[in-house]
Amino acid sequence: MRIIGIDLSETSNKTQLEPIFKTNSSSKLTMEIEILQRPDCAIAKIKLAAREELIAEAGTMVAMSDNINASTTLRQGKGGGVLGGLKRLVAGESLFLSVFRSPVAGEEIFLAPKFLGDIVHYPVPKSGLVVQASSYLASSVDVDIDLGFQGFKSLLSGESIFWLNISGQGDILLSSFGAIYEIDVEDAYIVDTGHIVAFEKSLNFKITKPGSSWLGTFLGGEGFVCRFEGRGKVFCQTHNPAAFGRSVGPMLPAR
């Protein structure tokens, strides 16, 4: 990823800085990504090169140029085909992925996540990336997406037991509930399981209790945490979707 720049001369009358990035894929096509209205109601503006394609979670397109061709697919990387689509469906994601292709240079598309929150643009590291299934927004065509089962590690935490394994060369857009912030882990670090957006595969992790006592864990209402070890990045979100749902659920009228 190459940062093209942030024009500070025009920010005096704006409340948000608008970073612009250009991505270079193996196909030597270049898309330009701009994240607007961060961090509470972020939307991604993506300008495509001629014949360039973008893969996105179904239902995230807000607006686009008239010339862009839109289609759906079950196939993307190692998680492709009918089996890959069914795995995404089991994880609570859409059965399909959307594909957007620009026939000419300069056509643009706007994408936004389902939750109120932030978007971050990140080049996929060589080690790969593990992403909370609901945090995937979009990626370039050189990125492989596979649904991984985290087994009883995640089941015990009360969070999603399915995570996306991201690999390949390219760029990915991650979304969150609330703002996204990143942590550089150099040895060991603890994060609440409901606040994890993604982490690099160079990190090892295990689900554990936040304190020394299981009784204190349950009485304190902290739940389970994820202990990361090694060196790499963890992306976190400021709000926990499950905790938010439990808070507002009893206030909603019965259906």
PDB file of C-alpha atoms in Angstrom:
ATOM      1  CA  MET A   1       0.000   0.000   0.000  1.00  0.00           C
ATOM      2  CA  ARG A   2       1.275   3.450  -0.921  1.00  0.00           C
ATOM      3  CA  ILE A   3      -0.184   6.501   0.822  1.00  0.00           C
ATOM      4  CA  ILE A   4      -0.749   9.170  -1.780  1.00  0.00           C
ATOM      5  CA  GLY A   5      -1.482  11.906   0.718  1.00  0.00           C
ATOM      6  CA  ILE A   6      -3.787  13.892   2.961  1.00  0.00           C
ATOM      7  CA  ASP A   7      -4.454  17.439   1.844  1.00  0.00           C
ATOM      8  CA  LEU A   8      -4.246  19.429   5.066  1.00  0.00           C
ATOM      9  CA  SER A   9      -4.807  22.724   3.275  1.00  0.00           C
ATOM     10  CA  GLU A  10      -8.480  21.901   2.810  1.00  0.00           C
ATOM     11  CA  THR A  11      -9.225  20.538   6.271  1.00  0.00           C
ATOM     12  CA  SER A  12      -9.766  23.833   8.025  1.00  0.00           C
ATOM     13  CA  ASN A  13     -13.470  23.779   7.128  1.00  0.00           C
ATOM     14  CA  LYS A  14     -13.883  20.020   7.571  1.00  0.00           C
ATOM     15  CA  THR A  15     -14.389  17.907  10.645  1.00  0.00           C
ATOM     16  CA  GLN A  16     -12.835  14.789   9.125  1.00  0.00           C
ATOM     17  CA  LEU A  17      -9.542  14.098   7.399  1.00  0.00           C
ATOM     18  CA  GLU A  18      -9.986  12.033   4.240  1.00  0.00           C
ATOM     19  CA  PRO A  19      -6.965   9.766   3.581  1.00  0.00           C
ATOM     20  CA  ILE A  20      -6.493   8.593   0.004  1.00  0.00           C
ATOM     21  CA  PHE A  21      -4.683   5.363  -0.810  1.00  0.00           C
ATOM     22  CA  LYS A  22      -3.618   3.691  -4.034  1.00  0.00           C
ATOM     23  CA  THR A  23      -3.259  -0.055  -4.146  1.00  0.00           C
ATOM     24  CA  ASN A  24      -0.972  -1.972  -6.463  1.00  0.00           C
ATOM     25  CA  SER A  25      -2.055  -5.539  -7.220  1.00  0.00           C
ATOM     26  CA  SER A  26      -0.144  -8.228  -9.098  1.00  0.00           C
ATOM     27  CA  SER A  27      -2.172  -7.390 -12.210  1.00  0.00           C
ATOM     28  CA  LYS A  28      -0.616  -3.892 -12.118  1.00  0.00           C
ATOM     29  CA  LEU A  29      -4.048  -2.258 -12.029  1.00  0.00           C
ATOM     30  CA  THR A  30      -4.498   0.539  -9.525  1.00  0.00           C
ATOM     31  CA  MET A  31      -7.598   1.314  -7.497  1.00  0.00           C
ATOM     32  CA  GLU A  32      -7.888   4.430  -5.391  1.00  0.00           C
ATOM     33  CA  ILE A  33      -9.547   4.105  -1.976  1.00  0.00           C
ATOM     34  CA  GLU A  34     -10.817   7.004   0.105  1.00  0.00           C
ATOM     35  CA  ILE A  35     -12.414   6.508   3.535  1.00  0.00           C
ATOM     36  CA  LEU A  36     -14.964   9.229   4.346  1.00  0.00           C
ATOM     37  CA  GLN A  37     -16.923  10.223   7.476  1.00  0.00           C
ATOM     38  CA  ARG A  38     -14.717   8.342   9.947  1.00  0.00           C
ATOM     39  CA  PRO A  39     -15.025   6.934  12.510  1.00  0.00           C
ATOM     40  CA  ASP A  40     -18.728   6.685  13.408  1.00  0.00           C
ATOM     41  CA  CYS A  41     -20.414   6.475   9.987  1.00  0.00           C
ATOM     42  CA  ALA A  42     -17.586   5.544   7.632  1.00  0.00           C
ATOM     43  CA  ILE A  43     -18.108   4.953   3.920  1.00  0.00           C
ATOM     44  CA  ALA A  44     -15.505   3.839   1.369  1.00  0.00           C
ATOM     45  CA  LYS A  45     -15.202   5.600  -1.988  1.00  0.00           C
ATOM     46  CA  ILE A  46     -13.321   3.379  -4.446  1.00  0.00           C
ATOM     47  CA  LYS A  47     -12.189   4.520  -7.875  1.00  0.00           C
ATOM     48  CA  LEU A  48     -11.368   1.634 -10.208  1.00  0.00           C
ATOM     49  CA  ALA A  49      -8.914   1.341 -13.082  1.00  0.00           C
ATOM     50  CA  ALA A  50     -10.016   0.047 -16.474  1.00  0.00           C
ATOM     51  CA  ARG A  51     -11.042  -3.642 -16.357  1.00  0.00           C
ATOM     52  CA  GLU A  52     -10.394  -3.763 -12.628  1.00  0.00           C
ATOM     53  CA  GLU A  53     -12.614  -5.837 -10.328  1.00  0.00           C
ATOM     54  CA  LEU A  54     -13.601  -5.452  -6.686  1.00  0.00           C
ATOM     55  CA  ILE A  55     -15.080  -8.189  -4.459  1.00  0.00           C
ATOM     56  CA  ALA A  56     -17.477  -7.062  -1.703  1.00  0.00           C
ATOM     57  CA  GLU A  57     -19.857  -8.466   0.866  1.00  0.00           C
ATOM     58  CA  ALA A  58     -23.348  -8.650  -0.623  1.00  0.00           C
ATOM     59  CA  GLY A  59     -25.600  -5.713   0.226  1.00  0.00           C
ATOM     60  CA  THR A  60     -22.837  -3.226   1.030  1.00  0.00           C
ATOM     61  CA  MET A  61     -23.013  -1.168  -2.181  1.00  0.00           C
ATOM     62  CA  VAL A  62     -24.467   2.296  -1.543  1.00  0.00           C
ATOM     63  CA  ALA A  63     -23.948   3.983  -4.928  1.00  0.00           C
ATOM     64  CA  MET A  64     -21.828   3.568  -8.056  1.00  0.00           C
ATOM     65  CA  SER A  65     -21.124   4.918 -11.528  1.00  0.00           C
ATOM     66  CA  ASP A  66     -23.538   3.798 -14.212  1.00  0.00           C
ATOM     67  CA  ASN A  67     -20.813   2.075 -16.258  1.00  0.00           C
ATOM     68  CA  ILE A  68     -19.767  -0.363 -13.519  1.00  0.00           C
ATOM     69  CA  ASN A  69     -20.926  -3.933 -14.105  1.00  0.00           C
ATOM     70  CA  ALA A  70     -22.284  -5.705 -11.019  1.00  0.00           C
ATOM     71  CA  SER A  71     -22.636  -9.465 -10.628  1.00  0.00           C
ATOM     72  CA  THR A  72     -22.730 -12.083  -7.882  1.00  0.00           C
ATOM     73  CA  THR A  73     -20.519 -15.086  -7.268  1.00  0.00           C
ATOM     74  CA  LEU A  74     -20.146 -18.051  -4.958  1.00  0.00           C
ATOM     75  CA  ARG A  75     -16.497 -18.384  -5.785  1.00  0.00           C
ATOM     76  CA  GLN A  76     -13.626 -16.406  -4.301  1.00  0.00           C
ATOM     77  CA  GLY A  77     -10.281 -17.948  -3.488  1.00  0.00           C
ATOM     78  CA  LYS A  78     -10.049 -21.080  -1.383  1.00  0.00           C
ATOM     79  CA  GLY A  79     -13.531 -20.549   0.053  1.00  0.00           C
ATOM     80  CA  GLY A  80     -15.183 -20.694  -3.361  1.00  0.00           C
ATOM     81  CA  GLY A  81     -17.922 -22.755  -4.922  1.00  0.00           C
ATOM     82  CA  VAL A  82     -21.185 -23.901  -3.427  1.00  0.00           C
ATOM     83  CA  LEU A  83     -19.419 -25.297  -0.353  1.00  0.00           C
ATOM     84  CA  GLY A  84     -17.721 -21.955   0.308  1.00  0.00           C
ATOM     85  CA  GLY A  85     -21.041 -20.151  -0.047  1.00  0.00           C
ATOM     86  CA  LEU A  86     -22.780 -22.536   2.338  1.00  0.00           C
ATOM     87  CA  LYS A  87     -19.979 -22.120   4.874  1.00  0.00           C
ATOM     88  CA  ARG A  88     -20.483 -18.346   4.767  1.00  0.00           C
ATOM     89  CA  LEU A  89     -24.233 -18.864   5.210  1.00  0.00           C
ATOM     90  CA  VAL A  90     -23.670 -21.012   8.307  1.00  0.00           C
ATOM     91  CA  ALA A  91     -21.456 -18.253   9.707  1.00  0.00           C
ATOM     92  CA  GLY A  92     -24.292 -15.750   9.368  1.00  0.00           C
ATOM     93  CA  GLU A  93     -22.896 -14.121   6.235  1.00  0.00           C
ATOM     94  CA  SER A  94     -24.473 -13.800   2.804  1.00  0.00           C
ATOM     95  CA  LEU A  95     -24.411 -16.863   0.556  1.00  0.00           C
ATOM     96  CA  PHE A  96     -23.080 -14.649  -2.264  1.00  0.00           C
ATOM     97  CA  LEU A  97     -20.311 -12.139  -2.800  1.00  0.00           C
ATOM     98  CA  SER A  98     -20.733  -9.141  -5.093  1.00  0.00           C
ATOM     99  CA  VAL A  99     -18.313  -8.485  -7.960  1.00  0.00           C
ATOM    100  CA  PHE A 100     -17.947  -4.991  -9.427  1.00  0.00           C
ATOM    101  CA  ARG A 101     -16.024  -4.477 -12.672  1.00  0.00           C
ATOM    102  CA  SER A 102     -15.188  -1.183 -14.340  1.00  0.00           C
ATOM    103  CA  PRO A 103     -14.849  -1.230 -18.164  1.00  0.00           C
ATOM    104  CA  VAL A 104     -13.053   2.130 -18.175  1.00  0.00           C
ATOM    105  CA  ALA A 105     -10.769   3.999 -15.800  1.00  0.00           C
ATOM    106  CA  GLY A 106     -12.106   6.427 -13.217  1.00  0.00           C
ATOM    107  CA  GLU A 107     -15.460   4.814 -12.410  1.00  0.00           C
ATOM    108  CA  GLU A 108     -16.312   4.890  -8.705  1.00  0.00           C
ATOM    109  CA  ILE A 109     -18.306   2.906  -6.168  1.00  0.00           C
ATOM    110  CA  PHE A 110     -19.326   3.622  -2.566  1.00  0.00           C
ATOM    111  CA  LEU A 111     -19.443   0.823   0.026  1.00  0.00           C
ATOM    112  CA  ALA A 112     -20.680   0.975   3.625  1.00  0.00           C
ATOM    113  CA  PRO A 113     -20.902  -1.652   6.402  1.00  0.00           C
ATOM    114  CA  LYS A 114     -24.129  -2.833   8.006  1.00  0.00           C
ATOM    115  CA  PHE A 115     -23.179  -1.524  11.456  1.00  0.00           C
ATOM    116  CA  LEU A 116     -22.601   2.116  12.367  1.00  0.00           C
ATOM    117  CA  GLY A 117     -18.859   2.297  12.612  1.00  0.00           C
ATOM    118  CA  ASP A 118     -15.463   2.572  11.027  1.00  0.00           C
ATOM    119  CA  ILE A 119     -13.637   1.216   7.966  1.00  0.00           C
ATOM    120  CA  VAL A 120      -9.934   0.505   7.657  1.00  0.00           C
ATOM    121  CA  HIS A 121      -7.937  -0.276   4.512  1.00  0.00           C
ATOM    122  CA  TYR A 122      -5.117  -2.772   5.022  1.00  0.00           C
ATOM    123  CA  PRO A 123      -2.737  -4.659   2.695  1.00  0.00           C
ATOM    124  CA  VAL A 124      -2.863  -8.395   3.397  1.00  0.00           C
ATOM    125  CA  PRO A 125       0.407  -9.411   5.140  1.00  0.00           C
ATOM    126  CA  LYS A 126       2.487 -12.365   3.959  1.00  0.00           C
ATOM    127  CA  SER A 127       1.481 -14.343   7.037  1.00  0.00           C
ATOM    128  CA  GLY A 128      -2.209 -13.811   6.277  1.00  0.00           C
ATOM    129  CA  LEU A 129      -5.040 -12.318   8.300  1.00  0.00           C
ATOM    130  CA  VAL A 130      -7.825 -13.755  10.466  1.00  0.00           C
ATOM    131  CA  VAL A 131     -10.998 -11.643  10.286  1.00  0.00           C
ATOM    132  CA  GLN A 132     -14.186 -11.734  12.320  1.00  0.00           C
ATOM    133  CA  ALA A 133     -16.767 -12.869   9.732  1.00  0.00           C
ATOM    134  CA  SER A 134     -19.008  -9.818  10.128  1.00  0.00           C
ATOM    135  CA  SER A 135     -16.031  -7.422   9.742  1.00  0.00           C
ATOM    136  CA  TYR A 136     -15.234  -8.278   6.111  1.00  0.00           C
ATOM    137  CA  LEU A 137     -16.340  -5.494   3.750  1.00  0.00           C
ATOM    138  CA  ALA A 138     -14.415  -5.844   0.468  1.00  0.00           C
ATOM    139  CA  SER A 139     -11.124  -6.895  -1.111  1.00  0.00           C
ATOM    140  CA  SER A 140      -9.179  -6.897  -4.355  1.00  0.00           C
ATOM    141  CA  VAL A 141      -9.423  -9.963  -6.626  1.00  0.00           C
ATOM    142  CA  ASP A 142      -5.971 -11.260  -5.650  1.00  0.00           C
ATOM    143  CA  VAL A 143      -7.142 -11.882  -2.078  1.00  0.00           C
ATOM    144  CA  ASP A 144      -8.249 -15.423  -1.126  1.00  0.00           C
ATOM    145  CA  ILE A 145     -11.135 -15.759   1.338  1.00  0.00           C
ATOM    146  CA  ASP A 146     -11.757 -18.973   3.243  1.00  0.00           C
ATOM    147  CA  LEU A 147     -14.049 -19.612   6.183  1.00  0.00           C
ATOM    148  CA  GLY A 148     -12.159 -21.105   9.119  1.00  0.00           C
ATOM    149  CA  PHE A 149     -13.649 -22.906  12.114  1.00  0.00           C
ATOM    150  CA  GLN A 150     -12.089 -21.762  15.378  1.00  0.00           C
ATOM    151  CA  GLY A 151     -13.803 -24.580  17.259  1.00  0.00           C
ATOM    152  CA  PHE A 152     -14.282 -24.586  20.979  1.00  0.00           C
ATOM    153  CA  LYS A 153     -11.900 -21.650  21.427  1.00  0.00           C
ATOM    154  CA  SER A 154     -14.587 -19.307  20.118  1.00  0.00           C
ATOM    155  CA  LEU A 155     -17.552 -21.374  21.333  1.00  0.00           C
ATOM    156  CA  LEU A 156     -16.457 -20.964  24.937  1.00  0.00           C
ATOM    157  CA  SER A 157     -16.074 -17.213  24.468  1.00  0.00           C
ATOM    158  CA  GLY A 158     -19.705 -16.789  23.446  1.00  0.00           C
ATOM    159  CA  GLU A 159     -18.645 -15.113  20.195  1.00  0.00           C
ATOM    160  CA  SER A 160     -18.757 -16.325  16.592  1.00  0.00           C
ATOM    161  CA  ILE A 161     -17.105 -19.724  16.066  1.00  0.00           C
ATOM    162  CA  PHE A 162     -16.353 -18.886  12.427  1.00  0.00           C
ATOM    163  CA  TRP A 163     -13.598 -16.581  11.229  1.00  0.00           C
ATOM    164  CA  LEU A 164     -12.396 -15.698   7.748  1.00  0.00           C
ATOM    165  CA  ASN A 165      -8.889 -16.776   6.788  1.00  0.00           C
ATOM    166  CA  ILE A 166      -7.511 -14.120   4.429  1.00  0.00           C
ATOM    167  CA  SER A 167      -4.440 -14.794   2.300  1.00  0.00           C
ATOM    168  CA  GLY A 168      -2.909 -13.891  -1.056  1.00  0.00           C
ATOM    169  CA  GLN A 169      -1.632 -10.559  -2.325  1.00  0.00           C
ATOM    170  CA  GLY A 170      -3.901  -7.554  -2.325  1.00  0.00           C
ATOM    171  CA  ASP A 171      -5.904  -5.246  -0.130  1.00  0.00           C
ATOM    172  CA  ILE A 172      -8.842  -5.665   2.194  1.00  0.00           C
ATOM    173  CA  LEU A 173     -11.399  -3.309   3.713  1.00  0.00           C
ATOM    174  CA  LEU A 174     -12.396  -4.132   7.293  1.00  0.00           C
ATOM    175  CA  SER A 175     -15.421  -2.701   9.082  1.00  0.00           C
ATOM    176  CA  SER A 176     -16.329  -2.437  12.746  1.00  0.00           C
ATOM    177  CA  PHE A 177     -19.037  -1.517  15.239  1.00  0.00           C
ATOM    178  CA  GLY A 178     -17.678   1.790  16.495  1.00  0.00           C
ATOM    179  CA  ALA A 179     -14.167   3.015  15.751  1.00  0.00           C
ATOM    180  CA  ILE A 180     -11.261   0.750  14.753  1.00  0.00           C
ATOM    181  CA  TYR A 181      -7.894   0.982  16.448  1.00  0.00           C
ATOM    182  CA  GLU A 182      -4.847  -1.225  16.013  1.00  0.00           C
ATOM    183  CA  ILE A 183      -2.506  -2.711  18.587  1.00  0.00           C
ATOM    184  CA  ASP A 184       1.072  -3.753  17.826  1.00  0.00           C
ATOM    185  CA  VAL A 185       1.665  -6.917  19.831  1.00  0.00           C
ATOM    186  CA  GLU A 186       5.340  -7.548  20.570  1.00  0.00           C
ATOM    187  CA  ASP A 187       5.080 -10.250  23.229  1.00  0.00           C
ATOM    188  CA  ALA A 188       1.664 -10.843  24.801  1.00  0.00           C
ATOM    189  CA  TYR A 189      -1.581  -8.889  24.871  1.00  0.00           C
ATOM    190  CA  ILE A 190      -5.160  -9.463  26.062  1.00  0.00           C
ATOM    191  CA  VAL A 191      -8.285  -8.323  24.167  1.00  0.00           C
ATOM    192  CA  ASP A 192     -11.954  -8.920  24.990  1.00  0.00           C
ATOM    193  CA  THR A 193     -13.290 -11.419  22.444  1.00  0.00           C
ATOM    194  CA  GLY A 194     -16.232  -9.194  21.466  1.00  0.00           C
ATOM    195  CA  HIS A 195     -13.929  -6.344  20.469  1.00  0.00           C
ATOM    196  CA  ILE A 196     -11.748  -8.227  17.972  1.00  0.00           C
ATOM    197  CA  VAL A 197     -12.041  -7.214  14.305  1.00  0.00           C
ATOM    198  CA  ALA A 198      -9.005  -9.015  12.864  1.00  0.00           C
ATOM    199  CA  PHE A 199      -5.470 -10.111  13.658  1.00  0.00           C
ATOM    200  CA  GLU A 200      -2.407 -11.195  11.741  1.00  0.00           C
ATOM    201  CA  LYS A 201      -1.722 -14.926  11.512  1.00  0.00           C
ATOM    202  CA  SER A 202       1.773 -14.391  12.858  1.00  0.00           C
ATOM    203  CA  LEU A 203       0.095 -14.255  16.286  1.00  0.00           C
ATOM    204  CA  ASN A 204      -0.902 -17.255  18.384  1.00  0.00           C
ATOM    205  CA  PHE A 205      -4.006 -16.957  20.529  1.00  0.00           C
ATOM    206  CA  LYS A 206      -6.026 -18.731  23.179  1.00  0.00           C
ATOM    207  CA  ILE A 207      -9.333 -18.031  24.936  1.00  0.00           C
ATOM    208  CA  THR A 208      -8.967 -17.541  28.673  1.00  0.00           C
ATOM    209  CA  LYS A 209     -10.344 -15.690  31.696  1.00  0.00           C
ATOM    210  CA  PRO A 210      -9.334 -12.045  32.312  1.00  0.00           C
ATOM    211  CA  GLY A 211      -8.308 -12.604  35.935  1.00  0.00           C
ATOM    212  CA  SER A 212      -6.954 -15.320  38.160  1.00  0.00           C
ATOM    213  CA  SER A 213     -10.364 -16.523  39.362  1.00  0.00           C
ATOM    214  CA  TRP A 214     -13.187 -18.061  37.300  1.00  0.00           C
ATOM    215  CA  LEU A 215     -15.682 -16.947  39.954  1.00  0.00           C
ATOM    216  CA  GLY A 216     -14.456 -13.384  39.692  1.00  0.00           C
ATOM    217  CA  THR A 217     -14.743 -13.574  35.912  1.00  0.00           C
ATOM    218  CA  PHE A 218     -18.433 -14.501  35.983  1.00  0.00           C
ATOM    219  CA  LEU A 219     -19.389 -12.189  38.850  1.00  0.00           C
ATOM    220  CA  GLY A 220     -17.531  -9.272  37.295  1.00  0.00           C
ATOM    221  CA  GLY A 221     -19.336  -9.624  33.979  1.00  0.00           C
ATOM    222  CA  GLU A 222     -16.120  -9.376  31.957  1.00  0.00           C
ATOM    223  CA  GLY A 223     -16.634 -12.668  30.116  1.00  0.00           C
ATOM    224  CA  PHE A 224     -13.782 -14.283  28.178  1.00  0.00           C
ATOM    225  CA  VAL A 225     -10.721 -12.654  26.678  1.00  0.00           C
ATOM    226  CA  CYS A 226      -8.291 -13.591  23.930  1.00  0.00           C
ATOM    227  CA  ARG A 227      -4.618 -13.760  24.864  1.00  0.00           C
ATOM    228  CA  PHE A 228      -2.352 -13.080  21.900  1.00  0.00           C
ATOM    229  CA  GLU A 229       1.306 -14.058  21.850  1.00  0.00           C
ATOM    230  CA  GLY A 230       4.040 -13.316  19.325  1.00  0.00           C
ATOM    231  CA  ARG A 231       4.538 -10.314  17.060  1.00  0.00           C
ATOM    232  CA  GLY A 232       1.836  -8.815  14.857  1.00  0.00           C
ATOM    233  CA  LYS A 233      -1.148  -6.492  14.665  1.00  0.00           C
ATOM    234  CA  VAL A 234      -4.582  -6.818  16.244  1.00  0.00           C
ATOM    235  CA  PHE A 235      -7.469  -4.648  15.032  1.00  0.00           C
ATOM    236  CA  CYS A 236     -10.093  -3.860  17.666  1.00  0.00           C
ATOM    237  CA  GLN A 237     -13.494  -2.162  17.687  1.00  0.00           C
ATOM    238  CA  THR A 238     -14.658   0.200  20.406  1.00  0.00           C
ATOM    239  CA  HIS A 239     -18.090  -1.438  20.780  1.00  0.00           C
ATOM    240  CA  ASN A 240     -19.154  -5.047  21.318  1.00  0.00           C
ATOM    241  CA  PRO A 241     -22.106  -5.935  19.013  1.00  0.00           C
ATOM    242  CA  ALA A 242     -23.307  -8.791  21.235  1.00  0.00           C
ATOM    243  CA  ALA A 243     -23.199  -6.679  24.398  1.00  0.00           C
ATOM    244  CA  PHE A 244     -25.030  -3.870  22.597  1.00  0.00           C
ATOM    245  CA  GLY A 245     -27.711  -6.306  21.481  1.00  0.00           C
ATOM    246  CA  ARG A 246     -28.193  -7.604  25.005  1.00  0.00           C
ATOM    247  CA  SER A 247     -28.544  -4.033  26.279  1.00  0.00           C
ATOM    248  CA  VAL A 248     -31.123  -2.775  23.790  1.00  0.00           C
ATOM    249  CA  GLY A 249     -32.939  -6.075  23.186  1.00  0.00           C
ATOM    250  CA  PRO A 250     -35.174  -5.940  26.283  1.00  0.00           C
ATOM    251  CA  MET A 251     -36.233  -2.379  25.362  1.00  0.00           C
ATOM    252  CA  LEU A 252     -37.537  -3.345  21.922  1.00  0.00           C
ATOM    253  CA  PRO A 253     -41.231  -4.208  21.437  1.00  0.00           C
ATOM    254  CA  ALA A 254     -42.061  -7.902  21.095  1.00  0.00           C
ATOM    255  CA  ARG A 255     -42.534  -9.140  17.546  1.00  0.00           C
TER     256      ARG A 255
END
